[in-house]
Amino acid sequence: MRRPVLLSALLLLLAGCSSASPDGGRDDAGHWQPRPGTAWQWQLSGKLDTSVDVPVYDIDGFDHTGATVAGLHDDGRKVICYLSTGAWEDFRPDAGKFPESVLGEGNGWEGERWLDIRETDVLEPLMAERIDMCRDKGFDAVEPDNMDGYKNDTGFPLTADDQLRYNRLIAKLAHERGMAVGLKNDLDQIPELVDDFDFAVNEQCAQYGECADNKPFVDADKAVFHVEYELPTERFCAGSRELGLSSMPKKYELGVWREAC
């Protein structure tokens, strides 16, 4: 049945304004670009619960199959592929491919060490293989983790310029494979990197008084997927809504539990 013209136009206008749409927008190259305020679920541990009624899921790229991604797509979700691109993890199936020369200090998580991101001749093909995996499983986007090594004690004399080059390399690898890519934390470099990334992922900006640093992404109509681990919702949700962030509290293990803002 054809709807009356005015009703159809109104519905299209409302659909275009909805920040909850998983499709969001598209950049000039056709990559998915989620809008500010889009609700999401981030689950990196435990058995995946696919019943959370949100349009975007962020899950571990190694731990889940293409069938899982397809199932989430069938439910109308966009799916982000979590990868660690700035740190080595001894429990990954490709861990043996990383030479000792690029492995630095521990990053605070068991079995993980910072990578020497200056060594792109070594790291680029390894990261390309990982992002190929995400593409082949049907993911819509990549969340590359540990993207701010230059601000940490990595064991290497990393500079801000080193980090910019590496982060842009990771963004390029994802875009070349037709996927969106998010900037993880790295708040200080947002002004320089906002054009290279399709969304941001942030941890604990409210706890440390840094959430306004994400404004360039919101101003560019790009989502900022944000979690707090230690603050109750009444301490950050109102401010997050005002800023246009996609915020929720989670526990550090990033299991099923979430609470909507």
CSV table of C-alpha atoms in Angstrom, one decimal:
chain,number,residue,atom,x,y,z
A,1,MET,CA,0.0,0.0,0.0
A,2,ARG,CA,1.3,3.4,-0.9
A,3,ARG,CA,1.4,5.9,1.9
A,4,PRO,CA,0.2,9.5,1.3
A,5,VAL,CA,3.0,11.6,0.1
A,6,LEU,CA,3.1,13.9,3.1
A,7,LEU,CA,3.2,11.0,5.5
A,8,SER,CA,6.0,9.3,3.6
A,9,ALA,CA,8.1,12.5,3.6
A,10,LEU,CA,7.6,12.9,7.3
A,11,LEU,CA,8.7,9.3,8.0
A,12,LEU,CA,11.7,9.7,5.9
A,13,LEU,CA,12.6,12.9,7.7
A,14,LEU,CA,12.3,11.3,11.1
A,15,ALA,CA,14.3,8.3,10.0
A,16,GLY,CA,17.1,10.6,8.8
A,17,CYS,CA,17.1,12.4,12.2
A,18,SER,CA,17.2,9.3,14.4
A,19,SER,CA,20.6,8.8,16.1
A,20,ALA,CA,19.6,5.2,17.0
A,21,SER,CA,19.8,4.0,13.4
A,22,PRO,CA,22.5,1.4,13.0
A,23,ASP,CA,23.2,2.6,9.4
A,24,GLY,CA,24.0,6.1,10.6
A,25,GLY,CA,25.6,7.8,7.6
A,26,ARG,CA,28.2,7.1,5.0
A,27,ASP,CA,31.4,9.0,4.4
A,28,ASP,CA,32.5,10.1,0.9
A,29,ALA,CA,34.1,6.7,0.4
A,30,GLY,CA,31.0,4.8,1.5
A,31,HIS,CA,32.2,3.6,4.9
A,32,TRP,CA,29.7,3.3,7.7
A,33,GLN,CA,29.6,6.3,10.0
A,34,PRO,CA,27.5,5.9,13.1
A,35,ARG,CA,25.8,9.0,14.4
A,36,PRO,CA,26.3,10.6,17.8
A,37,GLY,CA,24.0,9.1,20.4
A,38,THR,CA,23.8,5.6,18.8
A,39,ALA,CA,23.3,3.0,21.5
A,40,TRP,CA,25.7,0.1,21.6
A,41,GLN,CA,26.8,-3.1,23.4
A,42,TRP,CA,30.5,-3.9,24.1
A,43,GLN,CA,31.1,-7.5,25.1
A,44,LEU,CA,34.6,-8.9,25.0
A,45,SER,CA,34.3,-11.8,27.5
A,46,GLY,CA,31.8,-14.5,28.4
A,47,LYS,CA,29.2,-16.2,26.1
A,48,LEU,CA,27.9,-13.6,23.7
A,49,ASP,CA,24.4,-12.4,24.5
A,50,THR,CA,22.8,-11.3,21.3
A,51,SER,CA,19.5,-10.2,22.9
A,52,VAL,CA,20.5,-6.7,23.9
A,53,ASP,CA,18.2,-4.4,22.0
A,54,VAL,CA,20.8,-1.9,20.6
A,55,PRO,CA,21.8,-1.3,17.0
A,56,VAL,CA,25.5,-1.7,17.4
A,57,TYR,CA,27.6,-4.6,18.9
A,58,ASP,CA,31.4,-4.4,19.5
A,59,ILE,CA,32.8,-7.9,19.9
A,60,ASP,CA,36.2,-9.7,19.8
A,61,GLY,CA,37.3,-10.4,16.2
A,62,PHE,CA,39.2,-13.5,17.0
A,63,ASP,CA,36.6,-15.1,19.3
A,64,HIS,CA,33.6,-14.9,17.0
A,65,THR,CA,32.8,-16.5,13.7
A,66,GLY,CA,31.3,-15.1,10.5
A,67,ALA,CA,28.1,-17.0,11.4
A,68,THR,CA,27.8,-14.9,14.6
A,69,VAL,CA,28.3,-11.7,12.7
A,70,ALA,CA,25.7,-12.8,10.1
A,71,GLY,CA,23.3,-13.5,12.9
A,72,LEU,CA,23.7,-10.1,14.4
A,73,HIS,CA,23.2,-8.6,10.9
A,74,ASP,CA,20.0,-10.6,10.5
A,75,ASP,CA,18.8,-8.9,13.7
A,76,GLY,CA,19.5,-5.5,12.2
A,77,ARG,CA,22.8,-4.8,14.0
A,78,LYS,CA,26.0,-3.3,12.8
A,79,VAL,CA,29.0,-5.2,14.2
A,80,ILE,CA,32.5,-3.8,15.2
A,81,CYS,CA,35.5,-6.1,15.3
A,82,TYR,CA,37.7,-5.5,18.4
A,83,LEU,CA,41.4,-6.0,17.7
A,84,SER,CA,44.5,-5.0,19.7
A,85,THR,CA,46.7,-3.2,17.2
A,86,GLY,CA,49.1,-1.4,19.5
A,87,ALA,CA,49.9,-4.3,21.9
A,88,TRP,CA,50.9,-8.0,21.5
A,89,GLU,CA,48.7,-10.6,23.2
A,90,ASP,CA,50.3,-14.0,24.0
A,91,PHE,CA,47.0,-15.8,23.7
A,92,ARG,CA,46.2,-14.9,20.1
A,93,PRO,CA,46.7,-17.6,17.4
A,94,ASP,CA,49.1,-15.3,15.5
A,95,ALA,CA,51.2,-14.4,18.6
A,96,GLY,CA,54.2,-16.4,17.3
A,97,LYS,CA,54.5,-14.2,14.2
A,98,PHE,CA,55.6,-11.2,16.2
A,99,PRO,CA,59.4,-11.0,16.6
A,100,GLU,CA,60.8,-10.3,20.0
A,101,SER,CA,62.3,-7.1,18.7
A,102,VAL,CA,58.9,-5.4,18.5
A,103,LEU,CA,57.7,-6.5,21.9
A,104,GLY,CA,58.1,-3.9,24.7
A,105,GLU,CA,56.9,-3.5,28.3
A,106,GLY,CA,53.7,-4.9,29.7
A,107,ASN,CA,50.7,-2.7,29.2
A,108,GLY,CA,49.0,-3.6,32.5
A,109,TRP,CA,47.0,-6.6,31.3
A,110,GLU,CA,48.2,-10.2,31.8
A,111,GLY,CA,50.0,-11.6,28.7
A,112,GLU,CA,50.1,-8.2,26.9
A,113,ARG,CA,53.1,-6.1,25.8
A,114,TRP,CA,53.3,-2.8,24.0
A,115,LEU,CA,54.4,-3.0,20.3
A,116,ASP,CA,57.1,-0.8,18.7
A,117,ILE,CA,54.8,0.9,16.3
A,118,ARG,CA,57.7,2.5,14.5
A,119,GLU,CA,58.4,-0.9,13.0
A,120,THR,CA,55.7,-0.7,10.3
A,121,ASP,CA,57.6,-3.0,7.9
A,122,VAL,CA,57.0,-5.8,10.5
A,123,LEU,CA,53.6,-4.7,11.8
A,124,GLU,CA,51.7,-3.6,8.7
A,125,PRO,CA,51.4,-7.1,7.2
A,126,LEU,CA,50.5,-8.6,10.5
A,127,MET,CA,47.8,-6.0,11.1
A,128,ALA,CA,46.6,-6.3,7.5
A,129,GLU,CA,46.1,-10.1,8.2
A,130,ARG,CA,44.0,-9.3,11.3
A,131,ILE,CA,41.9,-6.8,9.5
A,132,ASP,CA,41.5,-9.2,6.6
A,133,MET,CA,40.0,-11.6,9.1
A,134,CYS,CA,37.5,-9.0,10.3
A,135,ARG,CA,36.5,-8.3,6.7
A,136,ASP,CA,36.2,-12.0,5.8
A,137,LYS,CA,33.9,-12.6,8.8
A,138,GLY,CA,31.6,-9.8,7.6
A,139,PHE,CA,32.3,-7.1,10.3
A,140,ASP,CA,31.3,-3.6,9.4
A,141,ALA,CA,34.0,-1.8,11.4
A,142,VAL,CA,37.2,-2.2,13.4
A,143,GLU,CA,37.9,-1.1,16.9
A,144,PRO,CA,41.8,-1.0,17.1
A,145,ASP,CA,42.9,-1.0,20.7
A,146,ASN,CA,46.0,0.4,22.4
A,147,MET,CA,46.3,3.3,20.1
A,148,ASP,CA,48.1,5.7,22.5
A,149,GLY,CA,51.3,3.9,23.3
A,150,TYR,CA,53.3,7.1,22.9
A,151,LYS,CA,51.7,8.3,26.2
A,152,ASN,CA,52.7,5.2,28.1
A,153,ASP,CA,55.9,3.4,29.3
A,154,THR,CA,56.2,1.1,26.3
A,155,GLY,CA,60.0,0.5,26.5
A,156,PHE,CA,60.4,2.4,23.2
A,157,PRO,CA,61.0,6.1,22.6
A,158,LEU,CA,57.7,6.6,20.8
A,159,THR,CA,56.7,10.1,19.8
A,160,ALA,CA,53.4,11.8,19.0
A,161,ASP,CA,54.4,11.7,15.3
A,162,ASP,CA,55.0,8.0,15.5
A,163,GLN,CA,51.6,7.5,16.9
A,164,LEU,CA,49.9,9.7,14.3
A,165,ARG,CA,51.6,7.7,11.5
A,166,TYR,CA,50.7,4.4,12.9
A,167,ASN,CA,47.1,5.3,13.7
A,168,ARG,CA,46.6,6.6,10.2
A,169,LEU,CA,48.1,3.4,8.8
A,170,ILE,CA,45.5,1.3,10.8
A,171,ALA,CA,42.7,3.5,9.5
A,172,LYS,CA,43.9,3.1,6.0
A,173,LEU,CA,44.1,-0.7,6.2
A,174,ALA,CA,40.5,-0.8,7.5
A,175,HIS,CA,39.2,1.6,4.9
A,176,GLU,CA,41.0,-0.2,2.0
A,177,ARG,CA,39.0,-3.3,3.1
A,178,GLY,CA,35.7,-1.4,3.0
A,179,MET,CA,35.3,-1.1,6.8
A,180,ALA,CA,34.8,1.8,9.1
A,181,VAL,CA,37.3,2.3,11.9
A,182,GLY,CA,37.2,3.9,15.3
A,183,LEU,CA,39.8,5.9,17.2
A,184,LYS,CA,40.3,4.3,20.6
A,185,ASN,CA,41.1,6.9,23.4
A,186,ASP,CA,44.1,8.9,22.2
A,187,LEU,CA,42.3,12.1,23.2
A,188,ASP,CA,45.2,14.5,22.6
A,189,GLN,CA,45.4,13.6,18.9
A,190,ILE,CA,41.7,13.8,18.2
A,191,PRO,CA,41.9,17.1,16.4
A,192,GLU,CA,44.5,15.7,14.0
A,193,LEU,CA,42.8,12.3,13.5
A,194,VAL,CA,39.1,13.0,13.5
A,195,ASP,CA,39.1,13.1,9.7
A,196,ASP,CA,40.8,9.7,9.4
A,197,PHE,CA,38.4,7.8,11.6
A,198,ASP,CA,34.6,7.2,11.4
A,199,PHE,CA,33.8,7.1,15.1
A,200,ALA,CA,35.6,7.1,18.5
A,201,VAL,CA,35.7,4.7,21.4
A,202,ASN,CA,36.5,6.1,24.8
A,203,GLU,CA,37.0,4.7,28.3
A,204,GLN,CA,36.5,6.8,31.5
A,205,CYS,CA,36.5,10.3,30.1
A,206,ALA,CA,33.9,11.4,32.7
A,207,GLN,CA,36.0,10.0,35.5
A,208,TYR,CA,39.0,12.1,34.4
A,209,GLY,CA,37.1,15.1,33.2
A,210,GLU,CA,38.0,14.6,29.5
A,211,CYS,CA,34.7,14.0,27.8
A,212,ALA,CA,34.7,17.4,26.1
A,213,ASP,CA,37.9,16.4,24.2
A,214,ASN,CA,35.7,14.1,22.1
A,215,LYS,CA,33.7,17.1,20.8
A,216,PRO,CA,35.4,17.1,17.3
A,217,PHE,CA,33.9,13.7,16.6
A,218,VAL,CA,30.4,14.8,17.6
A,219,ASP,CA,30.8,18.0,15.6
A,220,ALA,CA,31.6,15.9,12.6
A,221,ASP,CA,28.4,13.8,13.1
A,222,LYS,CA,30.4,10.8,14.2
A,223,ALA,CA,29.5,8.6,17.2
A,224,VAL,CA,31.6,8.5,20.4
A,225,PHE,CA,31.1,5.1,22.0
A,226,HIS,CA,31.9,5.7,25.7
A,227,VAL,CA,32.0,3.6,28.9
A,228,GLU,CA,32.6,4.3,32.5
A,229,TYR,CA,33.7,1.5,34.9
A,230,GLU,CA,33.7,3.2,38.3
A,231,LEU,CA,31.1,6.0,38.2
A,232,PRO,CA,27.4,5.6,38.8
A,233,THR,CA,25.1,6.7,36.0
A,234,GLU,CA,24.0,9.8,37.9
A,235,ARG,CA,27.5,11.0,37.8
A,236,PHE,CA,27.9,11.1,34.0
A,237,CYS,CA,24.9,10.2,31.9
A,238,ALA,CA,23.3,13.7,31.9
A,239,GLY,CA,26.6,15.2,30.8
A,240,SER,CA,27.1,12.5,28.2
A,241,ARG,CA,23.7,13.2,26.7
A,242,GLU,CA,24.4,16.9,26.6
A,243,LEU,CA,27.7,16.2,24.7
A,244,GLY,CA,26.0,13.7,22.4
A,245,LEU,CA,28.1,10.7,23.5
A,246,SER,CA,26.9,7.1,23.4
A,247,SER,CA,27.5,6.3,27.0
A,248,MET,CA,27.0,3.4,29.4
A,249,PRO,CA,28.5,1.9,32.5
A,250,LYS,CA,30.3,-1.5,32.2
A,251,LYS,CA,32.4,-3.7,34.3
A,252,TYR,CA,36.1,-4.0,33.6
A,253,GLU,CA,35.9,-7.5,32.2
A,254,LEU,CA,33.4,-6.2,29.5
A,255,GLY,CA,31.0,-9.1,29.9
A,256,VAL,CA,27.3,-9.1,29.2
A,257,TRP,CA,26.3,-6.6,31.9
A,258,ARG,CA,25.5,-3.1,30.8
A,259,GLU,CA,23.2,-0.3,32.0
A,260,ALA,CA,21.7,2.2,29.6
A,261,CYS,CA,22.3,5.9,30.2
